[in-house]
Amino acid sequence: MKYNQYAYVETDFDQQVKELIDINFLPKNYADWNFNDLLGKLVKMTIAEAKTDAAKTTKLSEFAVSNEQTLADFLKGKPESIGTAQFYNVALQLLGYHVHYDYELADPTGFMQKNALPFVQDISDVKKLISAFYRLLNTRAKNGQILLDVMAGKGYFTQFWGQNKFKFFNGKAIPVFDTNKVIREVVYVETDLDTDHDGKSDLIQVTVFRPAETNKGLKVPALYTASPYFGGIIANEKRNHNVDENLSDAADWNDPQYVHSPIVKAKQPDDSNHPATEEAVHKSSYPLNEYMLARGFASVFAGAIGTRGSDGIRITGAPEETESAAAVIEWLHGDRIAYTDRTRSVQTKADWCNGNIGMTGRSYLGTLQIAIATTGVKGLKTVVSEAAISSWYDYYREHGLVIAPEACQGEDLDLLAETCQSNLWDAGSYLKIKPEYDKMQKELLTKEDSETGQYSNFWEARIYRHHADRIKCSWISVHGLNDWNVKPKNVYKIWQLVKKMPMKHHLFLHQGPHYNMNNFVSIDFTDLMNLWFVHELLGIENNAYKQWPTVMIQDNLQADKWHEEKDWSNELGQKKTYYPTDDGELFQDGNGKAQQSFVDEGGIEFKKADISESDWLYKFCLLYTSDAADDMASLDLGGLRI
């Protein structure tokens, strides 16, 4: 597997020295050191788990420079240079690779070339030695992290805890904030909605994780994940709709656009600011946020209306849902009020936030990023939207047909609302909310119109692409080309609009299904996002806009190969029609044959079998793989359009 590194920023020697000294890796008087002593010093600095010089020195004998010599013995000879193979034998061991299991001491650079690991030739003087270590600290280890992050996990950066400032290395934020002292608090943001019709504005519960230094005046950006699942989900797979229903003729009706219910707001408190009085009990639920929290970026979660801790009713995909989720950004930016508790009497401000907000999340979490971005809300600087829905009609319907996500056959928009109505879990909320919830469930069931699959104003209001012209923030979309939950047409259609807009935009297309992008070893996505957030939310010029191509597409045959493209559009492809040959083993273009027919009897056979979908799939695959060679000639496949 190649460890592709797109996030490494080419850096001149003077800047390398400055950054290495800033993290206490390189001695300030390095020019006074001879080659041998500096080599030993820098290797020992990399061994972060050993906390004293004596402990570090003893560990030098655990490394080998060749088949004949340990590093400790090599240094006893007081060398004035080190061979490329000798240096990278040690380097690979520092990166977590094992001699004889992963690579051989006779050819370390051959292994590195195979795995796309960078190396420096001819380390013959102090300057080259420093550059070699700078590149090594930015090289991905066996576990996929860069070596600097491996050192961080061993406690290297604890020396900087409490310094009340960000630190950067190679354009990216480094973990100098003590996550053991993170402030974990809950506040209640007031919306302009009353979806539960109690005459009072709906409050949204917001959970914040932020560095302790923010209580000492440090202003930090916020990474906000709008997650309807954050408070938990109500799982009830047995209640899914029957998928074996015939569609009826479409009725001639349209759903009127929503209007706000009248609200009597509580008397606004004075403009004073008070600390939160409720401690968060939920944990951060998105890995990218966790990664950036130690680097000084606050992590914010909210489920929007109808979720646990919040008022209101779930109305999947509706403008009310978008508005309630966007209210959190308005509070973070200083444009909306929040309270310390439900009494609505004491205000709390996000005065720790620098006013710059980015959004993260996959699936429904990514969907709400698109929804909020299309409002043009102030303070939202960037979105990193993974596997997101840009049209709920495209998610649950297909040109009048009723469809569903891959593993959720029979689900529809009303049932997703039920899944996320987690404020029903609290008995007091249940008593208050249940009657209005039941009404909304009936309304959603009626207006989603699964009997006809008809397009209507109800679905029109759930197509975020119609408001793409309001987008002001920079944009990153991530999607799996084999995603059968949120199908790629959702990202394709929003990309065709975003790519024409002036803000900076990027697209990642991988070959996986409904995955998080940071699961892929073949690309340093997390490091790229670090670079991106530092630029977008902290305003640091780090070459982020030029660091990688506009479109990155994973090869469908070689998982560690990524294609660098300027765009993704239908015009770039070709369409050809192929037919099976007479022997059934090869496909060829047209060749004048009449198009063959194809009769799909799978549905009939599936019903006759009376087994589960997973059992059917297993039996089909088993039959196909065992009998494919014999049966291919007899299959009537028809024209296969590729």
XYZ file of C-alpha atoms in Angstrom, residues 21 76 85 167 171 201 207 213 220 252 281 314 319 548 589:
15
model
C 13.550 24.988 16.915
C 30.814 5.511 18.581
C 20.645 3.202 3.433
C 1.700 26.008 17.217
C 1.498 24.504 7.734
C -39.500 29.557 20.829
C -22.711 20.646 23.398
C -7.055 28.086 27.407
C -10.345 29.636 18.766
C -53.113 16.629 -8.287
C -22.448 14.112 29.319
C -38.374 16.414 13.747
C -36.574 24.469 6.123
C -3.747 19.481 -4.031
C -18.576 -3.500 -29.127
